[in-house]
mmCIF file of C-alpha atoms in Angstrom:
data_model
loop_
_atom_site.group_PDB
_atom_site.id
_atom_site.type_symbol
_atom_site.label_atom_id
_atom_site.label_comp_id
_atom_site.label_asym_id
_atom_site.label_seq_id
_atom_site.Cartn_x
_atom_site.Cartn_y
_atom_site.Cartn_z
ATOM 1 C CA MET K 911 45.361 -219.845 42.788
ATOM 2 C CA LYS K 912 42.694 -221.669 44.716
ATOM 3 C CA THR K 913 43.171 -225.095 46.252
ATOM 4 C CA ARG K 914 41.011 -226.740 43.619
ATOM 5 C CA GLY K 915 43.022 -225.279 40.730
ATOM 6 C CA MET K 916 46.282 -226.177 42.417
ATOM 7 C CA GLY K 917 45.079 -229.784 42.793
ATOM 8 C CA ARG K 918 44.282 -229.960 39.086
ATOM 9 C CA SER K 919 47.691 -228.579 38.185
ATOM 10 C CA ILE K 920 49.512 -231.064 40.412
ATOM 11 C CA MET K 921 47.517 -233.977 38.982
ATOM 12 C CA ALA K 922 48.323 -232.809 35.453
ATOM 13 C CA GLY K 923 52.012 -232.636 36.391
ATOM 14 C CA GLY K 924 51.831 -236.197 37.740
ATOM 15 C CA ILE K 925 50.320 -237.445 34.506
ATOM 16 C CA VAL K 926 53.048 -235.686 32.511
ATOM 17 C CA CYS K 927 55.668 -237.379 34.696
ATOM 18 C CA PHE K 928 54.103 -240.783 34.015
ATOM 19 C CA ILE K 929 54.022 -240.110 30.262
ATOM 20 C CA LEU K 930 57.673 -239.057 30.263
ATOM 21 C CA TYR K 931 58.531 -242.146 32.326
ATOM 22 C CA MET K 932 56.851 -244.394 29.751
ATOM 23 C CA LEU K 933 58.642 -242.675 26.891
ATOM 24 C CA LEU K 934 62.008 -243.020 28.632
ATOM 25 C CA THR K 935 61.492 -246.717 29.318
ATOM 26 C CA LEU K 936 60.713 -247.378 25.642
ATOM 27 C CA ARG K 937 64.241 -246.348 24.733
ATOM 28 C CA GLU K 938 67.262 -248.516 25.325
ATOM 29 C CA PRO K 939 67.978 -248.946 29.030
ATOM 30 C CA ALA K 940 70.757 -246.393 29.206
ATOM 31 C CA PRO K 941 71.900 -245.661 32.778
ATOM 32 C CA LEU K 942 70.903 -241.998 32.635
ATOM 33 C CA SER K 943 67.384 -242.670 31.334
ATOM 34 C CA VAL K 944 66.843 -245.365 33.965
ATOM 35 C CA GLN K 945 67.835 -242.922 36.719
ATOM 36 C CA TRP K 946 65.599 -240.128 35.402
ATOM 37 C CA GLY K 947 62.805 -242.601 34.717
ATOM 38 C CA GLY K 948 62.764 -243.752 38.332
ATOM 39 C CA ILE K 949 62.679 -240.197 39.614
ATOM 40 C CA LEU K 950 59.806 -239.283 37.279
ATOM 41 C CA PHE K 951 57.908 -242.422 38.286
ATOM 42 C CA TYR K 952 58.090 -241.604 42.000
ATOM 43 C CA ILE K 953 57.208 -237.946 41.415
ATOM 44 C CA GLY K 954 54.123 -239.105 39.490
ATOM 45 C CA ILE K 955 53.146 -241.510 42.274
ATOM 46 C CA VAL K 956 53.317 -238.706 44.838
ATOM 47 C CA ALA K 957 51.750 -236.001 42.654
ATOM 48 C CA LEU K 958 48.551 -237.809 41.650
ATOM 49 C CA PRO K 959 47.185 -238.544 45.145
ATOM 50 C CA LEU K 960 48.378 -235.182 46.468
ATOM 51 C CA GLY K 961 46.582 -233.377 43.644
ATOM 52 C CA ALA K 962 43.449 -235.457 44.184
ATOM 53 C CA ILE K 963 43.436 -234.638 47.907
ATOM 54 C CA LEU K 964 43.852 -230.912 47.245
ATOM 55 C CA PHE K 965 41.155 -231.025 44.574
ATOM 56 C CA LEU K 966 38.686 -232.786 46.896
ATOM 57 C CA PHE K 967 39.390 -230.463 49.820
ATOM 58 C CA GLY K 968 38.885 -227.515 47.488
ATOM 59 C CA GLU K 969 35.455 -228.942 46.664
ATOM 60 C CA MET K 970 34.584 -229.474 50.329
ATOM 61 C CA LYS K 971 35.275 -225.840 51.219
ATOM 62 C CA ARG K 972 32.485 -224.689 48.932
#
């Protein structure tokens, strides 16, 4: 997989993490969902910029 495609995949994974985080926070604040929600939130925060950087560097190589 090329760098550009990998960047897209990582950004898509970050968006999925944010969507799952939002769905978990809509439920009652059970301790387990709060713990998983925080982990998904931070994974999404890291994944989106990382994917964008890989996507842009994949563009610059061409």
